[in-house]
CSV table of C-alpha atoms and ligand atoms in Angstrom, one decimal:
chain,number,residue,atom,x,y,z
W,1,UNK,CA,14.8,-34.5,-78.2
W,2,UNK,CA,12.8,-32.4,-76.1
W,3,UNK,CA,14.4,-31.3,-73.0
W,4,UNK,CA,12.4,-31.8,-69.7
W,5,UNK,CA,13.2,-29.9,-66.6
W,6,UNK,CA,12.3,-31.4,-63.3
W,7,UNK,CA,9.8,-29.1,-61.6
W,8,UNK,CA,9.2,-29.8,-57.8
W,9,UNK,CA,5.9,-28.5,-56.7
W,10,UNK,CA,5.7,-28.2,-53.1
W,11,UNK,CA,2.2,-27.9,-51.5
W,12,UNK,CA,2.7,-26.7,-48.2
W,13,UNK,CA,0.0,-26.8,-45.6
W,14,UNK,CA,-1.1,-23.6,-44.3
W,15,UNK,CA,0.9,-23.4,-41.0
W,16,UNK,CA,-1.7,-22.8,-38.2
W,17,UNK,CA,-0.3,-20.7,-35.3
W,18,UNK,CA,0.5,-22.9,-32.3
W,19,UNK,CA,0.3,-21.8,-28.7
W,20,UNK,CA,1.7,-24.2,-25.9
W,21,UNK,CA,1.3,-22.4,-22.5
W,22,UNK,CA,4.0,-24.9,-21.0
W,23,UNK,CA,6.7,-24.0,-23.8
W,24,UNK,CA,9.1,-21.8,-22.1
W,25,UNK,CA,10.7,-20.6,-25.3
W,26,UNK,CA,7.3,-19.2,-26.6
W,27,UNK,CA,6.6,-18.0,-23.0
W,28,UNK,CA,9.8,-15.8,-23.2
W,29,UNK,CA,8.1,-13.7,-25.8
W,30,UNK,CA,4.7,-14.9,-26.6
W,31,UNK,CA,3.5,-11.6,-28.3
W,32,UNK,CA,4.2,-12.8,-31.8
W,33,UNK,CA,2.2,-16.1,-31.4
W,34,UNK,CA,-0.6,-14.1,-29.6
W,35,UNK,CA,-0.8,-11.6,-32.8
W,36,UNK,CA,-1.0,-14.7,-35.1
W,37,UNK,CA,-3.9,-16.2,-33.0
W,38,UNK,CA,-5.9,-12.9,-32.9
W,39,UNK,CA,-5.5,-12.6,-36.8
W,40,UNK,CA,-5.7,-16.1,-37.8
W,41,UNK,CA,-7.4,-18.3,-35.2
W,42,UNK,CA,-9.3,-16.0,-32.9
W,43,UNK,CA,-11.0,-19.1,-31.3
W,44,UNK,CA,-7.9,-21.4,-31.1
W,45,UNK,CA,-8.1,-25.0,-30.3
W,46,UNK,CA,-5.0,-26.9,-29.0
W,47,UNK,CA,-5.3,-30.7,-29.6
W,48,UNK,CA,-2.1,-31.8,-27.6
W,49,UNK,CA,-3.6,-30.4,-24.4
W,50,UNK,CA,-7.3,-30.4,-25.3
W,51,UNK,CA,-8.1,-26.7,-24.7
W,52,UNK,CA,-9.7,-23.8,-26.5
W,53,UNK,CA,-8.4,-20.1,-26.1
W,54,UNK,CA,-9.8,-16.7,-27.0
W,55,UNK,CA,-7.2,-14.0,-27.6
W,56,UNK,CA,-9.0,-10.9,-28.9
W,57,UNK,CA,-9.8,-8.0,-26.3
W,58,UNK,CA,-13.5,-8.1,-27.0
W,59,UNK,CA,-13.6,-11.9,-26.8
W,60,UNK,CA,-11.7,-12.2,-23.7
W,61,UNK,CA,-13.5,-9.3,-21.9
W,62,UNK,CA,-16.8,-11.0,-22.9
W,63,UNK,CA,-15.5,-14.3,-21.8
W,64,UNK,CA,-14.5,-12.9,-18.4
W,65,UNK,CA,-18.0,-11.4,-18.1
W,66,UNK,CA,-19.9,-14.6,-18.9
W,67,UNK,CA,-19.2,-16.2,-15.6
W,68,UNK,CA,-22.3,-18.6,-15.7
W,69,UNK,CA,-20.9,-20.3,-18.9
W,70,UNK,CA,-17.3,-19.9,-18.3
W,71,UNK,CA,-17.0,-21.0,-14.7
W,72,UNK,CA,-14.3,-20.8,-12.2
W,73,UNK,CA,-15.4,-23.5,-9.8
W,74,UNK,CA,-13.1,-26.1,-11.1
W,75,UNK,CA,-10.0,-23.8,-10.8
W,76,UNK,CA,-8.5,-21.2,-13.1
W,77,UNK,CA,-5.3,-22.9,-14.2
W,78,UNK,CA,-5.4,-25.5,-17.0
W,79,UNK,CA,-4.0,-28.3,-14.8
W,80,UNK,CA,-6.8,-27.7,-12.0
W,81,UNK,CA,-9.6,-27.9,-14.6
W,82,UNK,CA,-8.1,-31.0,-16.2
W,83,UNK,CA,-7.7,-32.6,-12.7
W,84,UNK,CA,-11.3,-32.1,-12.1
W,85,UNK,CA,-10.7,-31.0,-8.5
W,86,UNK,CA,-13.1,-29.4,-6.0
W,87,UNK,CA,-11.5,-26.3,-4.2
W,88,UNK,CA,-12.1,-25.6,-0.5
W,89,UNK,CA,-15.0,-23.3,0.2
W,90,UNK,CA,-14.0,-19.6,0.7
W,91,UNK,CA,-11.4,-19.7,-2.2
W,92,UNK,CA,-13.0,-16.5,-4.0
W,93,UNK,CA,-11.2,-16.9,-7.0
W,94,UNK,CA,-12.3,-20.5,-7.5
W,95,UNK,CA,-15.9,-19.9,-6.6
W,96,UNK,CA,-19.2,-19.5,-8.7
W,97,UNK,CA,-22.3,-18.1,-7.8
W,98,UNK,CA,-24.1,-18.1,-5.2
W,99,UNK,CA,-21.1,-18.9,-3.0
W,100,UNK,CA,-18.8,-16.4,-4.9
W,101,UNK,CA,-21.4,-13.4,-4.6
W,102,UNK,CA,-21.7,-13.9,-0.8
W,103,UNK,CA,-18.1,-14.0,-0.1
W,104,UNK,CA,-17.2,-11.3,-2.8
W,105,UNK,CA,-19.6,-9.0,-0.9
W,106,UNK,CA,-17.9,-9.7,2.4
W,107,UNK,CA,-14.3,-9.4,1.3
W,108,UNK,CA,-15.3,-6.4,-1.1
W,109,UNK,CA,-16.3,-4.4,1.8
W,110,UNK,CA,-13.2,-5.0,3.7
W,111,UNK,CA,-11.0,-4.2,0.6
W,112,UNK,CA,-12.3,-0.7,-0.4
W,113,UNK,CA,-10.1,1.8,-2.0
W,114,UNK,CA,-10.4,3.8,1.3
W,115,UNK,CA,-9.0,1.0,3.4
W,116,UNK,CA,-6.3,0.3,1.1
W,117,UNK,CA,-5.1,4.1,1.1
W,118,UNK,CA,-4.8,3.8,4.8
W,119,UNK,CA,-1.7,1.4,4.5
W,120,UNK,CA,-0.1,3.8,2.0
W,121,UNK,CA,2.2,5.5,4.6
W,122,UNK,CA,3.4,2.2,6.1
W,123,UNK,CA,4.2,1.0,2.5
W,124,UNK,CA,6.2,4.1,1.9
W,125,UNK,CA,8.2,3.9,5.2
W,126,UNK,CA,8.9,0.3,4.4
W,127,UNK,CA,10.3,1.2,1.0
W,128,UNK,CA,12.4,4.0,2.5
W,129,UNK,CA,13.9,1.8,5.2
W,130,UNK,CA,15.0,-0.7,2.4
W,131,UNK,CA,16.1,2.0,-0.2
W,132,UNK,CA,18.0,4.4,2.2
W,133,UNK,CA,20.9,2.0,3.1
W,134,UNK,CA,21.0,0.8,-0.5
W,135,UNK,CA,21.4,4.4,-1.6
W,136,UNK,CA,24.2,5.0,1.1
W,137,UNK,CA,26.0,1.8,0.0
W,138,UNK,CA,26.5,3.0,-3.6
W,139,UNK,CA,23.0,2.3,-5.3
W,140,UNK,CA,23.3,-1.1,-6.7
W,141,UNK,CA,20.2,-3.1,-5.9
W,142,UNK,CA,17.9,-5.8,-7.3
W,143,UNK,CA,14.4,-4.8,-8.0
W,144,UNK,CA,13.1,-8.2,-7.2
W,145,UNK,CA,15.4,-9.7,-4.5
W,146,UNK,CA,15.9,-6.4,-2.5
W,147,UNK,CA,12.4,-4.9,-2.8
W,148,UNK,CA,9.9,-6.8,-5.0
W,149,UNK,CA,9.6,-9.9,-2.8
W,150,UNK,CA,9.1,-7.8,0.3
W,151,UNK,CA,6.8,-5.0,-0.5
W,152,UNK,CA,3.7,-7.1,-1.1
W,153,UNK,CA,4.2,-9.6,1.8
W,154,UNK,CA,4.7,-6.5,4.1
W,155,UNK,CA,1.7,-4.8,2.7
W,156,UNK,CA,-0.6,-7.7,3.0
W,157,UNK,CA,1.0,-8.7,6.5
W,158,UNK,CA,0.2,-5.0,7.6
W,159,UNK,CA,-3.4,-5.3,6.4
W,160,UNK,CA,-4.0,-8.4,8.1
W,161,UNK,CA,-2.1,-7.6,11.2
W,162,UNK,CA,0.5,-10.1,11.2
W,163,UNK,CA,3.3,-8.8,13.4
W,164,UNK,CA,6.3,-7.2,11.6
W,165,UNK,CA,8.8,-9.5,13.0
W,166,UNK,CA,7.2,-12.5,11.4
W,167,UNK,CA,6.4,-11.3,7.9
W,168,UNK,CA,9.7,-11.9,6.5
W,169,UNK,CA,9.6,-15.6,7.6
W,170,UNK,CA,6.1,-15.7,6.0
W,171,UNK,CA,7.4,-14.6,2.7
W,172,UNK,CA,10.1,-17.1,2.8
W,173,UNK,CA,7.7,-20.0,3.6
W,174,UNK,CA,5.3,-18.8,0.9
W,175,UNK,CA,8.0,-18.5,-1.6
W,176,UNK,CA,9.3,-22.2,-0.8
W,177,UNK,CA,5.5,-23.2,-1.0
W,178,UNK,CA,4.8,-21.5,-4.4
W,179,UNK,CA,8.2,-22.2,-6.0
W,180,UNK,CA,8.9,-25.8,-5.3
W,181,UNK,CA,10.4,-26.5,-8.7
W,182,UNK,CA,10.2,-30.2,-8.3
W,183,UNK,CA,6.5,-30.5,-7.8
W,184,UNK,CA,4.5,-27.5,-9.6
W,185,UNK,CA,1.7,-29.8,-10.7
W,186,UNK,CA,1.2,-31.2,-7.2
W,187,UNK,CA,1.1,-27.8,-6.1
W,188,UNK,CA,-1.3,-26.2,-8.2
W,189,UNK,CA,-3.8,-29.2,-7.7
W,190,UNK,CA,-3.3,-29.7,-4.0
W,191,UNK,CA,-6.3,-28.4,-1.9
W,192,UNK,CA,-4.0,-28.3,1.0
W,193,UNK,CA,-2.0,-25.7,-0.6
W,194,UNK,CA,-4.9,-23.2,-0.8
W,195,UNK,CA,-6.2,-23.8,2.6
W,196,UNK,CA,-2.7,-24.3,4.3
W,197,UNK,CA,-2.1,-23.7,7.8
W,198,UNK,CA,0.5,-20.9,7.6
W,199,UNK,CA,-1.7,-18.5,9.4
W,200,UNK,CA,-3.4,-20.8,11.7
W,201,UNK,CA,-1.7,-19.6,14.9
W,202,UNK,CA,-2.4,-16.1,14.0
W,203,UNK,CA,-5.9,-16.5,13.6
W,204,UNK,CA,-6.5,-18.5,16.6
W,205,UNK,CA,-4.7,-15.8,18.7
W,206,UNK,CA,-6.5,-13.0,17.0
W,207,UNK,CA,-9.7,-14.5,17.6
W,208,UNK,CA,-9.1,-14.0,21.4
W,209,UNK,CA,-7.5,-10.6,20.9
W,210,UNK,CA,-9.5,-8.4,18.2
W,211,UNK,CA,-7.8,-5.5,16.7
W,212,UNK,CA,-8.6,-3.1,14.0
W,213,UNK,CA,-6.9,-5.4,11.3
W,214,UNK,CA,-8.3,-7.2,8.4
W,215,UNK,CA,-8.1,-10.6,10.1
W,216,UNK,CA,-10.2,-9.4,13.0
W,217,UNK,CA,-12.7,-8.1,10.5
W,218,UNK,CA,-12.9,-11.4,8.6
W,219,UNK,CA,-13.4,-13.2,11.9
W,220,UNK,CA,-16.1,-11.1,13.2
W,221,UNK,CA,-17.8,-9.7,10.0
W,222,UNK,CA,-21.5,-10.9,9.8
W,223,UNK,CA,-23.2,-11.5,6.4
W,224,UNK,CA,-26.7,-12.6,5.3
W,225,UNK,CA,-27.3,-16.1,3.9
W,226,UNK,CA,-30.7,-17.6,2.9
W,227,UNK,CA,-30.5,-19.1,6.7
W,228,UNK,CA,-30.0,-15.8,8.3
W,229,UNK,CA,-27.1,-13.8,9.6
W,230,UNK,CA,-23.6,-15.8,9.9
W,231,UNK,CA,-19.9,-15.3,10.4
W,232,UNK,CA,-17.1,-17.2,8.5
W,233,UNK,CA,-15.9,-20.3,10.2
W,234,UNK,CA,-12.3,-20.4,11.4
W,235,UNK,CA,-11.5,-22.7,8.4
W,236,UNK,CA,-12.9,-20.2,6.0
W,237,UNK,CA,-10.9,-17.4,7.5
W,238,UNK,CA,-7.9,-19.3,7.0
W,239,UNK,CA,-8.6,-20.0,3.5
W,240,UNK,CA,-9.6,-16.5,2.7
W,241,UNK,CA,-6.2,-15.3,4.5
W,242,UNK,CA,-4.2,-17.7,2.7
W,243,UNK,CA,-5.8,-17.0,-0.9
W,244,UNK,CA,-4.9,-13.2,-0.2
W,245,UNK,CA,-1.5,-14.1,0.5
W,246,UNK,CA,-1.3,-16.4,-2.6
W,247,UNK,CA,-3.1,-14.0,-4.9
W,248,UNK,CA,-1.4,-10.8,-3.6
W,249,UNK,CA,2.2,-11.8,-3.3
W,250,UNK,CA,3.8,-13.0,-6.5
W,251,UNK,CA,1.7,-11.1,-8.8
W,252,UNK,CA,2.9,-7.7,-7.3
W,253,UNK,CA,6.5,-8.9,-7.1
W,254,UNK,CA,6.3,-9.4,-10.7
W,255,UNK,CA,5.0,-5.9,-11.4
W,256,UNK,CA,7.7,-4.4,-9.5
W,257,UNK,CA,10.3,-6.4,-11.8
W,258,UNK,CA,8.9,-5.2,-14.6
W,259,UNK,CA,8.8,-1.8,-13.6
W,260,UNK,CA,12.6,-1.9,-13.1
W,261,UNK,CA,13.1,-3.5,-16.6
W,262,UNK,CA,10.7,-1.6,-18.8
W,263,UNK,CA,11.9,1.8,-17.4
W,264,UNK,CA,15.5,0.9,-18.1
W,265,UNK,CA,14.6,0.3,-21.6
W,266,UNK,CA,12.7,3.4,-21.9
W,267,UNK,CA,15.2,6.2,-20.2
W,268,UNK,CA,13.4,9.2,-21.8
W,269,UNK,CA,10.0,7.9,-20.1
W,270,UNK,CA,11.6,7.1,-16.9
W,271,UNK,CA,13.3,10.7,-16.8
W,272,UNK,CA,9.8,12.3,-17.5
W,273,UNK,CA,8.4,10.2,-14.4
W,274,UNK,CA,11.2,11.6,-12.3
W,275,UNK,CA,10.5,15.1,-13.3
W,276,UNK,CA,6.8,14.8,-12.9
W,277,UNK,CA,5.5,12.2,-10.4
W,278,UNK,CA,1.8,12.8,-11.3
W,279,UNK,CA,2.6,10.7,-14.4
W,280,UNK,CA,3.4,7.8,-12.4
W,281,UNK,CA,-0.1,6.2,-11.9
W,282,UNK,CA,-0.4,6.1,-15.8
W,283,UNK,CA,3.0,4.6,-16.0
W,284,UNK,CA,2.0,1.8,-13.5
W,285,UNK,CA,-0.9,0.9,-15.7
W,286,UNK,CA,1.1,1.0,-18.9
W,287,UNK,CA,3.4,-1.4,-17.3
W,288,UNK,CA,0.6,-3.5,-16.2
W,289,UNK,CA,-0.9,-3.6,-19.8
W,290,UNK,CA,2.4,-4.1,-21.6
W,291,UNK,CA,3.7,-6.9,-19.1
W,292,UNK,CA,0.9,-8.5,-17.1
W,293,UNK,CA,2.1,-10.8,-14.5
W,294,UNK,CA,-0.4,-13.5,-15.5
W,295,UNK,CA,-0.4,-14.2,-19.4
W,296,UNK,CA,-3.9,-15.9,-19.1
W,297,UNK,CA,-6.5,-17.2,-16.8
W,298,UNK,CA,-8.6,-20.5,-17.4
W,299,UNK,CA,-12.3,-21.3,-17.3
W,300,UNK,CA,-14.2,-24.4,-17.2
W,301,UNK,CA,-17.1,-24.3,-20.0
W,302,UNK,CA,-20.1,-25.2,-17.8
W,303,UNK,CA,-22.4,-25.5,-20.9
W,304,UNK,CA,-22.1,-25.6,-24.6
W,305,UNK,CA,-21.2,-22.4,-26.0
W,306,UNK,CA,-20.2,-21.0,-29.4
W,307,UNK,CA,-17.4,-18.7,-30.3
W,308,UNK,CA,-16.6,-17.5,-33.9
W,309,UNK,CA,-19.0,-19.8,-35.2
W,310,UNK,CA,-17.5,-22.9,-33.7
W,311,UNK,CA,-19.2,-24.9,-30.8
W,312,UNK,CA,-17.3,-25.3,-27.6
W,313,UNK,CA,-18.5,-28.4,-25.8
W,314,UNK,CA,-19.4,-28.4,-22.1
W,315,UNK,CA,-16.7,-29.7,-20.1
W,316,UNK,CA,-13.9,-27.9,-22.2
W,317,UNK,CA,-11.1,-26.0,-20.7
W,318,UNK,CA,-11.1,-22.4,-22.1
W,319,UNK,CA,-7.8,-20.2,-21.9
W,320,UNK,CA,-8.7,-16.4,-21.9
W,321,UNK,CA,-5.3,-14.8,-23.0
W,322,UNK,CA,-5.2,-11.6,-21.0
W,323,UNK,CA,-1.6,-10.7,-22.3
W,324,UNK,CA,-3.0,-11.1,-25.8
W,325,UNK,CA,-6.0,-8.9,-25.3
W,326,UNK,CA,-3.8,-6.2,-24.0
W,327,UNK,CA,-1.9,-6.0,-27.4
W,328,UNK,CA,-5.0,-6.1,-29.5
W,329,UNK,CA,-4.8,-3.4,-32.3
W,330,UNK,CA,-8.6,-3.7,-32.4
W,331,UNK,CA,-8.7,-2.1,-29.0
W,332,UNK,CA,-5.4,0.0,-28.8
W,333,UNK,CA,-3.6,2.5,-31.2
W,334,UNK,CA,0.0,1.1,-31.7
W,335,UNK,CA,-0.2,-1.6,-28.9
W,336,UNK,CA,3.3,-2.7,-29.1
W,337,UNK,CA,4.7,0.7,-28.2
W,338,UNK,CA,5.4,1.2,-24.4
W,339,UNK,CA,3.8,4.6,-23.8
W,340,UNK,CA,3.4,6.1,-20.3
W,341,UNK,CA,1.2,8.8,-21.7
W,342,UNK,CA,-1.3,6.2,-23.3
W,343,UNK,CA,-4.9,7.4,-23.1
W,344,UNK,CA,-7.9,5.4,-22.2
W,345,UNK,CA,-5.7,2.3,-21.2
W,346,UNK,CA,-8.4,-0.1,-20.2
W,347,UNK,CA,-6.5,-3.4,-20.0
W,348,UNK,CA,-7.5,-6.8,-18.7
W,349,UNK,CA,-4.4,-7.5,-16.4
W,350,UNK,CA,-6.7,-7.6,-13.3
W,351,UNK,CA,-9.3,-9.5,-15.0
W,352,UNK,CA,-12.8,-8.4,-15.5
W,353,UNK,CA,-16.5,-8.8,-14.3
W,354,UNK,CA,-17.3,-11.0,-11.1
W,355,UNK,CA,-13.6,-12.0,-10.6
W,356,UNK,CA,-12.1,-8.5,-11.0
W,357,UNK,CA,-9.0,-8.5,-8.8
W,358,UNK,CA,-9.9,-7.7,-5.2
W,359,UNK,CA,-6.4,-6.4,-4.7
W,360,UNK,CA,-6.3,-3.9,-7.6
W,361,UNK,CA,-6.3,-0.9,-5.7
W,362,UNK,CA,-3.8,-2.3,-3.3
W,363,UNK,CA,-1.4,-3.4,-6.0
W,364,UNK,CA,-1.7,-0.1,-8.0
W,365,UNK,CA,-0.6,1.7,-4.6
W,366,UNK,CA,2.2,-0.7,-4.1
W,367,UNK,CA,3.5,-0.1,-7.7
W,368,UNK,CA,3.1,3.7,-7.5
W,369,UNK,CA,4.8,3.9,-4.0
W,370,UNK,CA,7.6,1.8,-5.0
W,371,UNK,CA,8.2,3.8,-8.0
W,372,UNK,CA,8.0,7.2,-6.4
W,373,UNK,CA,10.4,6.2,-3.6
W,374,UNK,CA,12.8,4.8,-6.1
W,375,UNK,CA,12.8,7.7,-8.4
W,376,UNK,CA,13.3,10.1,-5.5
W,377,UNK,CA,16.5,8.4,-4.9
W,378,UNK,CA,17.6,7.0,-8.3
W,379,UNK,CA,16.3,8.6,-11.3
W,380,UNK,CA,18.7,6.8,-13.7
W,381,UNK,CA,19.5,3.1,-13.8
W,382,UNK,CA,20.3,0.4,-16.1
W,383,UNK,CA,19.9,-3.4,-15.8
W,384,UNK,CA,23.1,-5.7,-14.9
W,385,UNK,CA,21.9,-7.9,-18.0
W,386,UNK,CA,24.4,-10.7,-17.1
W,387,UNK,CA,23.3,-11.4,-13.8
W,388,UNK,CA,19.4,-10.9,-14.4
W,389,UNK,CA,17.2,-13.8,-15.0
W,390,UNK,CA,13.7,-14.0,-16.6
W,391,UNK,CA,11.7,-16.9,-15.7
W,392,UNK,CA,8.6,-18.3,-17.5
W,393,UNK,CA,6.2,-20.8,-15.9
W,394,UNK,CA,2.9,-21.7,-17.2
W,395,UNK,CA,1.3,-19.0,-15.2
W,396,UNK,CA,3.9,-16.3,-15.0
W,397,UNK,CA,6.5,-14.4,-17.0
W,398,UNK,CA,8.6,-12.5,-14.6
W,399,UNK,CA,12.1,-11.2,-13.5
W,400,UNK,CA,13.4,-13.6,-10.8
W,401,UNK,CA,16.6,-11.4,-10.5
W,402,UNK,CA,16.9,-7.8,-11.8
W,403,UNK,CA,20.0,-6.3,-10.5
W,404,UNK,CA,20.3,-2.7,-11.6
W,405,UNK,CA,23.2,-0.2,-11.7
W,406,UNK,CA,22.0,3.4,-10.6
W,407,UNK,CA,23.3,6.5,-12.2
W,408,UNK,CA,23.3,7.8,-15.9
E,501,HEM,C1,-0.1,-6.6,-10.0
E,501,HEM,C2,-0.9,-7.5,-9.2
E,501,HEM,C3,-2.0,-8.4,-9.4
E,501,HEM,C4,-2.3,-8.8,-10.5
E,501,HEM,C5,-1.7,-8.6,-11.8
E,501,HEM,C6,-3.7,-9.5,-10.4
E,501,HEM,C7,-4.5,-10.2,-11.1
E,501,HEM,C8,-5.6,-10.9,-10.8
E,501,HEM,C9,-6.4,-11.6,-11.8
E,501,HEM,C10,-6.3,-11.4,-13.3
E,501,HEM,C11,-7.5,-11.8,-11.2
E,501,HEM,C12,-8.8,-12.4,-11.8
E,501,HEM,C13,-8.5,-14.0,-12.2
E,501,HEM,C14,-9.6,-14.7,-12.8
E,501,HEM,O1,-10.6,-14.0,-13.2
E,501,HEM,O2,-9.5,-15.8,-13.1
E,501,HEM,C15,-7.4,-11.6,-9.7
E,501,HEM,C16,-8.3,-11.9,-8.9
E,501,HEM,C17,-8.1,-11.8,-7.6
E,501,HEM,N1,-6.9,-11.0,-6.9
E,501,HEM,FE1,-5.5,-10.1,-7.9
E,501,HEM,N2,-3.8,-9.6,-8.8
E,501,HEM,C18,-2.9,-8.7,-8.4
E,501,HEM,C19,-2.7,-8.4,-7.0
E,501,HEM,C20,-3.5,-8.9,-6.0
E,501,HEM,C21,-3.4,-8.4,-4.8
E,501,HEM,C22,-2.3,-7.5,-4.0
E,501,HEM,C23,-4.4,-9.2,-3.9
E,501,HEM,C24,-4.7,-9.0,-2.4
E,501,HEM,C25,-4.2,-8.6,-1.5
E,501,HEM,C26,-5.1,-9.8,-4.9
E,501,HEM,C27,-6.2,-10.6,-4.5
E,501,HEM,C28,-7.1,-11.2,-5.6
E,501,HEM,C29,-8.3,-12.0,-5.1
E,501,HEM,C30,-8.8,-12.2,-3.8
E,501,HEM,C31,-8.7,-12.4,-6.4
E,501,HEM,C32,-10.1,-13.1,-6.7
E,501,HEM,C33,-11.2,-12.3,-6.8
E,501,HEM,C34,-12.5,-13.0,-7.2
E,501,HEM,O3,-12.5,-14.1,-7.5
E,501,HEM,O4,-13.8,-12.5,-6.8
E,501,HEM,N3,-4.6,-9.6,-6.1
E,501,HEM,N4,-6.1,-11.0,-9.8
């Protein structure tokens, strides 16, 4: 009798890459998933949350540039787009032309690289005031809790003209507002949050006491509209100031955290920076490329469009995966390698096109000055891993605590 052997044939469906922006496990190290998206699903569709996503450098850059079809007016966070909200006027990041073009021209004038450089000595002094006592006390410090959370608030506060004694309190109130763990959804979809009254008293006071700060310039700057010259209303100034505080604080804190972490992981490169500070600006851009504070930004698809031969219907949400674009081997040689000497490092961490980050020059100055001042005092450090904490939200991948021990 013939012998039959049982053979089991398993037909396995091709496993499609899956990206869930809310999944904290994926978020802790999203780069393997991003690589698969770029290679296997360059236009990705997520059925569960009903969004599309682009992940290759060229696609993300083109998507950011195409602001007429991929619009910001319904928010730049997935929840905002899904909530169908209307953002308050003057919130640049959520505006489309023509309002965006007018407000951007006005704010762009005030945010020139030259204006930002003027605050550099003050930022340096502020860092020294924090670092000197830490050096005297033995050199253990937390990149985020001791430095990272304060430098951005202080820098924006100095620009705006907020009295020094009030800046810490503002940071604390902003931190509570942006980190309310119970209600992240409400926060992102609350227009009150973006036009909040944290700065009302300062603005009202400054209107009667003009000075040479940004708040005064915002109050008194004139700009052209179709109906002639006008100034921002008090409400619009409040919204603009609040937006600057929100956009410029947490992002830069995250950059400072990753500076501590990546240079602890690459002591050889850290020592080169300590020996030759001229390398520091390039290192800051490599940190920004390698570990962008925001993994992605979102757009509302204003008209039917097509990507990779697939129609994206008007009304869809589209994710532009900045962090994935920054590691695309179609754009960079050996993109997974952290290399402070990288040439032609054009990354998308600050976005691109009409909404390119208004504070990029300021953020780069802050990152550079912080690192210069740290390396002057501490050329070596390692991370106290047991007490450090990496957090992942749908928007950020960041060190919440990064204590380091200095010395070789
Ligand atoms: C490392 C720090 C920072 C990072 C990674 C960052 C990232 C970004 C990105 C990706 C965008 C574009 C968003 C989009 O297209 O949807 C943006 C826009 C913006 N950023 Fe930043 N940012 C940083 C620091 C700052 C600072 C310090 C300020 C101000 C003080 C600032 C103010 C703004 C504003 C006002 C916009 C909106 C510009 C517009 O819509 O025209 N940012 N930022």
